[in-house]
């Protein structure tokens, strides 16, 4: 099955700094790569996603880049704010199985 | 209300008891999923369903049973609860095909097995 590695497990930044979270995956047939944000005690919610035919996607302060050759993708958050503090999960979908495999999560702490 | 809801939100049960977690969605999404969330493990797939009467195992199915007689409901049953099944359980639904789409999560059920 799919193996998704996510790094780092925790990330502390100052407000206004950038944050980068990286994920690698094992199955070259995977074709959908979403990122979810989970605030403490809440449900995971999609913040951005990218498909295998696109190399980069931006939405205001967040962006995702995908390198299919190297089988890794990254979440970039610029001008971080305290409300960005949460656990972020990358996920990978293989169309052959129609399921999402999640990374273990990154706890991001943004200090004022 | 439209959306995906889980019940109960919190449950304490004893080892060996059967317990059922409920999940209901109002979007008529074809796909539904059950995940468990544990510290250090992220979200792990227990079972999923591509349509009514079609279910399949995920990464950690042992000790769990699912059914899907109606599109909108996807209950998860722990046949004989064990302490290792203490976890937060999330149900999710999606209308994706081969290209992927957003998965919408319920608010979660925190289950404690004592």
mmCIF file of C-alpha atoms in Angstrom:
data_model
loop_
_atom_site.group_PDB
_atom_site.id
_atom_site.type_symbol
_atom_site.label_atom_id
_atom_site.label_comp_id
_atom_site.label_asym_id
_atom_site.label_seq_id
_atom_site.Cartn_x
_atom_site.Cartn_y
_atom_site.Cartn_z
ATOM 1 C CA UNK A 1 0.000 0.000 0.000
ATOM 2 C CA UNK A 2 0.840 3.674 -0.086
ATOM 3 C CA UNK A 3 3.408 5.010 2.386
ATOM 4 C CA UNK A 4 3.327 8.722 3.242
ATOM 5 C CA UNK A 5 6.108 10.341 5.253
ATOM 6 C CA UNK A 6 5.622 13.838 6.662
ATOM 7 C CA UNK A 7 8.262 16.149 8.132
ATOM 8 C CA UNK A 8 8.782 17.814 10.477
ATOM 9 C CA UNK A 9 6.523 16.483 13.206
ATOM 10 C CA UNK A 10 6.592 19.841 14.994
ATOM 11 C CA UNK A 11 7.440 23.298 13.710
ATOM 12 C CA UNK A 12 7.707 26.498 15.701
ATOM 13 C CA UNK A 13 7.923 29.856 13.935
ATOM 14 C CA UNK A 14 7.572 33.519 14.777
ATOM 15 C CA UNK A 15 4.604 35.448 13.490
ATOM 16 C CA UNK A 16 5.342 36.732 10.019
ATOM 17 C CA UNK A 17 7.836 33.969 9.188
ATOM 18 C CA UNK A 18 7.265 31.330 6.529
ATOM 19 C CA UNK A 19 6.593 27.674 7.282
ATOM 20 C CA UNK A 20 7.265 24.692 5.038
ATOM 21 C CA UNK A 21 6.008 21.150 5.584
ATOM 22 C CA UNK A 22 7.147 18.316 3.344
ATOM 23 C CA UNK A 23 5.670 14.957 2.424
ATOM 24 C CA UNK A 24 6.954 12.057 0.398
ATOM 25 C CA UNK A 25 4.943 9.180 -1.012
ATOM 26 C CA UNK A 26 5.748 5.796 -2.438
ATOM 27 C CA UNK A 27 3.221 4.994 -5.189
ATOM 28 C CA UNK A 28 3.944 6.708 -8.496
ATOM 29 C CA UNK A 29 0.308 6.107 -9.553
ATOM 30 C CA UNK A 30 -0.960 8.524 -6.882
ATOM 31 C CA UNK A 31 -2.676 11.495 -8.475
ATOM 32 C CA UNK A 32 -4.313 13.689 -5.824
ATOM 33 C CA UNK A 33 -2.552 15.468 -2.962
ATOM 34 C CA UNK A 34 -4.631 17.436 -0.436
ATOM 35 C CA UNK A 35 -3.587 19.215 2.740
ATOM 36 C CA UNK A 36 -5.832 19.309 5.812
ATOM 37 C CA UNK A 37 -5.700 21.595 8.826
ATOM 38 C CA UNK A 38 -6.950 20.422 12.196
ATOM 39 C CA UNK A 39 -7.351 22.870 15.029
ATOM 40 C CA UNK A 40 -7.362 21.549 18.568
ATOM 41 C CA UNK A 41 -10.498 19.531 19.263
ATOM 42 C CA UNK A 42 -11.895 20.138 15.781
ATOM 43 C CA UNK A 43 -12.333 18.099 12.631
ATOM 44 C CA UNK A 44 -9.762 18.110 9.806
ATOM 45 C CA UNK A 45 -10.618 20.576 7.041
ATOM 46 C CA UNK A 46 -9.204 20.876 3.550
ATOM 47 C CA UNK A 47 -7.069 23.965 2.993
ATOM 48 C CA UNK A 48 -5.550 23.298 -0.430
ATOM 49 C CA UNK A 49 -5.110 20.440 -2.865
ATOM 50 C CA UNK A 50 -3.200 19.695 -6.044
ATOM 51 C CA UNK A 51 -3.548 17.130 -8.781
ATOM 52 C CA UNK A 52 -0.798 15.293 -10.578
ATOM 53 C CA UNK A 53 -1.025 17.355 -13.761
ATOM 54 C CA UNK A 54 -0.134 20.581 -11.901
ATOM 55 C CA UNK A 55 3.211 21.557 -10.371
ATOM 56 C CA UNK A 56 2.142 24.380 -8.091
ATOM 57 C CA UNK A 57 -1.032 25.920 -6.704
ATOM 58 C CA UNK A 58 -1.524 29.057 -4.616
ATOM 59 C CA UNK A 59 -4.343 30.380 -2.485
ATOM 60 C CA UNK A 60 -3.493 33.659 -0.783
ATOM 61 C CA UNK A 61 -0.842 32.876 1.864
ATOM 62 C CA UNK A 62 -0.699 29.143 1.234
ATOM 63 C CA UNK A 63 0.791 27.233 -1.660
ATOM 64 C CA UNK A 64 1.496 23.634 -2.517
ATOM 65 C CA UNK A 65 4.233 22.372 -4.821
ATOM 66 C CA UNK A 66 4.433 18.897 -6.317
ATOM 67 C CA UNK A 67 7.449 17.077 -7.716
ATOM 68 C CA UNK A 68 6.139 13.867 -9.270
ATOM 69 C CA UNK A 69 9.553 12.656 -10.344
ATOM 70 C CA UNK A 70 10.881 12.797 -6.804
ATOM 71 C CA UNK A 71 7.498 11.826 -5.334
ATOM 72 C CA UNK A 72 7.273 14.656 -2.860
ATOM 73 C CA UNK A 73 5.060 17.652 -2.269
ATOM 74 C CA UNK A 74 5.214 20.562 0.127
ATOM 75 C CA UNK A 75 2.939 23.037 1.877
ATOM 76 C CA UNK A 76 4.179 26.613 2.097
ATOM 77 C CA UNK A 77 2.599 29.149 4.419
ATOM 78 C CA UNK A 78 3.843 32.734 4.177
ATOM 79 C CA UNK A 79 3.369 35.578 6.665
ATOM 80 C CA UNK A 80 2.263 33.161 9.358
ATOM 81 C CA UNK A 81 -0.270 34.299 11.936
ATOM 82 C CA UNK A 82 -1.138 32.873 15.371
ATOM 83 C CA UNK A 83 -4.390 31.489 13.945
ATOM 84 C CA UNK A 84 -2.309 29.292 11.640
ATOM 85 C CA UNK A 85 -1.344 27.274 14.724
ATOM 86 C CA UNK A 86 -2.789 23.791 14.203
ATOM 87 C CA UNK A 87 -1.898 20.294 13.078
ATOM 88 C CA UNK A 88 -1.444 19.966 9.338
ATOM 89 C CA UNK A 89 -1.847 16.663 7.508
ATOM 90 C CA UNK A 90 -0.776 15.833 4.009
ATOM 91 C CA UNK A 91 -2.626 13.080 2.197
ATOM 92 C CA UNK A 92 -2.266 11.081 -0.988
ATOM 93 C CA UNK A 93 -4.918 9.455 -3.113
ATOM 94 C CA UNK A 94 -4.337 6.586 -5.468
ATOM 95 C CA UNK A 95 -7.168 6.409 -7.960
ATOM 96 C CA UNK A 96 -6.845 2.657 -8.108
ATOM 97 C CA UNK A 97 -8.006 2.425 -4.500
ATOM 98 C CA UNK A 98 -10.092 5.611 -4.128
ATOM 99 C CA UNK A 99 -8.820 6.153 -0.604
ATOM 100 C CA UNK A 100 -6.731 8.806 1.102
ATOM 101 C CA UNK A 101 -3.585 7.864 2.974
ATOM 102 C CA UNK A 102 -2.527 10.496 5.495
ATOM 103 C CA UNK A 103 0.836 11.533 6.829
ATOM 104 C CA UNK A 104 1.269 11.555 10.590
ATOM 105 C CA UNK A 105 0.835 15.282 10.876
ATOM 106 C CA UNK A 106 2.855 18.395 11.679
ATOM 107 C CA UNK A 107 2.051 20.517 14.703
ATOM 108 C CA UNK A 108 2.672 24.132 13.705
ATOM 109 C CA UNK A 109 3.008 26.695 16.471
ATOM 110 C CA UNK A 110 3.106 30.367 15.499
ATOM 111 C CA UNK A 111 4.287 32.615 18.307
ATOM 112 C CA UNK A 112 3.227 36.297 18.390
ATOM 113 C CA UNK B 1 -28.937 20.646 8.698
ATOM 114 C CA UNK B 2 -26.823 19.743 5.710
ATOM 115 C CA UNK B 3 -23.516 18.099 6.384
ATOM 116 C CA UNK B 4 -22.028 15.086 8.039
ATOM 117 C CA UNK B 5 -22.776 14.262 11.645
ATOM 118 C CA UNK B 6 -21.509 11.645 14.045
ATOM 119 C CA UNK B 7 -23.064 10.290 17.191
ATOM 120 C CA UNK B 8 -22.355 10.009 19.983
ATOM 121 C CA UNK B 9 -19.687 12.688 20.455
ATOM 122 C CA UNK B 10 -18.293 10.926 23.518
ATOM 123 C CA UNK B 11 -18.605 7.329 24.617
ATOM 124 C CA UNK B 12 -17.172 5.312 27.484
ATOM 125 C CA UNK B 13 -17.593 1.564 27.266
ATOM 126 C CA UNK B 14 -16.245 -1.504 28.971
ATOM 127 C CA UNK B 15 -13.883 -4.058 27.498
ATOM 128 C CA UNK B 16 -15.785 -6.758 25.664
ATOM 129 C CA UNK B 17 -18.893 -4.694 24.989
ATOM 130 C CA UNK B 18 -20.252 -4.080 21.520
ATOM 131 C CA UNK B 19 -20.529 -0.444 20.566
ATOM 132 C CA UNK B 20 -21.774 1.256 17.403
ATOM 133 C CA UNK B 21 -20.711 4.662 16.181
ATOM 134 C CA UNK B 22 -23.117 6.386 13.841
ATOM 135 C CA UNK B 23 -22.392 8.542 10.814
ATOM 136 C CA UNK B 24 -24.958 10.366 8.698
ATOM 137 C CA UNK B 25 -24.444 12.637 5.684
ATOM 138 C CA UNK B 26 -26.985 14.696 3.792
ATOM 139 C CA UNK B 27 -25.072 15.328 0.545
ATOM 140 C CA UNK B 28 -25.682 11.899 -1.023
ATOM 141 C CA UNK B 29 -21.934 11.489 -1.434
ATOM 142 C CA UNK B 30 -21.111 8.080 -2.815
ATOM 143 C CA UNK B 31 -17.920 7.571 -0.799
ATOM 144 C CA UNK B 32 -17.799 7.299 2.978
ATOM 145 C CA UNK B 33 -14.871 6.524 5.260
ATOM 146 C CA UNK B 34 -14.019 5.717 8.848
ATOM 147 C CA UNK B 35 -10.687 6.860 10.269
ATOM 148 C CA UNK B 36 -9.211 6.592 13.715
ATOM 149 C CA UNK B 37 -6.864 9.231 15.061
ATOM 150 C CA UNK B 38 -4.190 8.415 17.603
ATOM 151 C CA UNK B 39 -1.208 10.464 18.756
ATOM 152 C CA UNK B 40 1.812 9.630 16.667
ATOM 153 C CA UNK B 41 -0.206 7.798 14.024
ATOM 154 C CA UNK B 42 -2.196 10.509 12.322
ATOM 155 C CA UNK B 43 -5.387 9.379 10.620
ATOM 156 C CA UNK B 44 -5.620 5.719 9.739
ATOM 157 C CA UNK B 45 -8.318 4.281 7.516
ATOM 158 C CA UNK B 46 -10.451 1.552 9.067
ATOM 159 C CA UNK B 47 -13.081 0.893 6.384
ATOM 160 C CA UNK B 48 -14.533 2.680 3.425
ATOM 161 C CA UNK B 49 -17.533 2.404 1.160
ATOM 162 C CA UNK B 50 -17.838 3.392 -2.485
ATOM 163 C CA UNK B 51 -21.648 3.093 -2.553
ATOM 164 C CA UNK B 52 -24.525 1.470 -0.716
ATOM 165 C CA UNK B 53 -23.826 -2.212 -0.097
ATOM 166 C CA UNK B 54 -20.168 -1.856 -1.149
ATOM 167 C CA UNK B 55 -17.573 -1.767 1.611
ATOM 168 C CA UNK B 56 -13.875 -2.512 1.774
ATOM 169 C CA UNK B 57 -11.123 -2.764 4.353
ATOM 170 C CA UNK B 58 -8.638 -0.036 5.032
ATOM 171 C CA UNK B 59 -5.336 -0.105 6.861
ATOM 172 C CA UNK B 60 -6.601 -1.155 10.324
ATOM 173 C CA UNK B 61 -9.882 -3.115 9.988
ATOM 174 C CA UNK B 62 -9.412 -5.810 12.633
ATOM 175 C CA UNK B 63 -12.077 -5.731 15.360
ATOM 176 C CA UNK B 64 -14.427 -3.483 13.371
ATOM 177 C CA UNK B 65 -17.502 -4.126 11.252
ATOM 178 C CA UNK B 66 -19.302 -1.734 8.923
ATOM 179 C CA UNK B 67 -22.463 -1.745 6.890
ATOM 180 C CA UNK B 68 -24.026 0.605 4.400
ATOM 181 C CA UNK B 69 -27.600 -0.242 3.580
ATOM 182 C CA UNK B 70 -28.428 3.397 2.738
ATOM 183 C CA UNK B 71 -26.249 5.959 0.974
ATOM 184 C CA UNK B 72 -26.492 8.450 3.827
ATOM 185 C CA UNK B 73 -25.555 6.173 6.747
ATOM 186 C CA UNK B 74 -22.322 4.361 7.503
ATOM 187 C CA UNK B 75 -22.250 2.894 11.021
ATOM 188 C CA UNK B 76 -19.079 1.469 12.548
ATOM 189 C CA UNK B 77 -19.385 -1.358 15.064
ATOM 190 C CA UNK B 78 -16.761 -2.560 17.489
ATOM 191 C CA UNK B 79 -17.828 -6.144 18.062
ATOM 192 C CA UNK B 80 -15.946 -6.658 21.325
ATOM 193 C CA UNK B 81 -14.231 -3.466 22.423
ATOM 194 C CA UNK B 82 -10.620 -3.555 23.567
ATOM 195 C CA UNK B 83 -8.529 -0.872 25.285
ATOM 196 C CA UNK B 84 -6.431 -0.517 22.127
ATOM 197 C CA UNK B 85 -9.560 0.778 20.390
ATOM 198 C CA UNK B 86 -9.617 3.839 22.628
ATOM 199 C CA UNK B 87 -9.298 6.606 20.066
ATOM 200 C CA UNK B 88 -10.985 9.481 18.287
ATOM 201 C CA UNK B 89 -13.022 8.222 15.352
ATOM 202 C CA UNK B 90 -13.774 10.366 12.331
ATOM 203 C CA UNK B 91 -16.273 9.631 9.629
ATOM 204 C CA UNK B 92 -15.857 11.356 6.264
ATOM 205 C CA UNK B 93 -17.645 11.533 2.953
ATOM 206 C CA UNK B 94 -16.676 12.603 -0.537
ATOM 207 C CA UNK B 95 -17.935 12.651 -4.077
ATOM 208 C CA UNK B 96 -14.677 11.832 -5.777
ATOM 209 C CA UNK B 97 -14.042 9.537 -8.636
ATOM 210 C CA UNK B 98 -10.678 8.989 -10.218
ATOM 211 C CA UNK B 99 -9.432 12.542 -9.802
ATOM 212 C CA UNK B 100 -9.980 13.197 -6.113
ATOM 213 C CA UNK B 101 -12.090 15.773 -4.338
ATOM 214 C CA UNK B 102 -12.546 17.205 -0.880
ATOM 215 C CA UNK B 103 -13.341 14.764 1.899
ATOM 216 C CA UNK B 104 -15.675 16.269 4.499
ATOM 217 C CA UNK B 105 -15.180 15.081 8.058
ATOM 218 C CA UNK B 106 -17.665 14.695 10.857
ATOM 219 C CA UNK B 107 -16.944 16.259 14.219
ATOM 220 C CA UNK B 108 -15.517 13.036 15.616
ATOM 221 C CA UNK B 109 -16.414 10.560 18.348
ATOM 222 C CA UNK B 110 -14.095 10.193 21.298
ATOM 223 C CA UNK B 111 -14.300 6.586 22.453
ATOM 224 C CA UNK B 112 -12.779 5.372 25.700
ATOM 225 C CA UNK B 113 -12.649 1.650 26.459
ATOM 226 C CA UNK B 114 -12.103 0.880 30.132
#
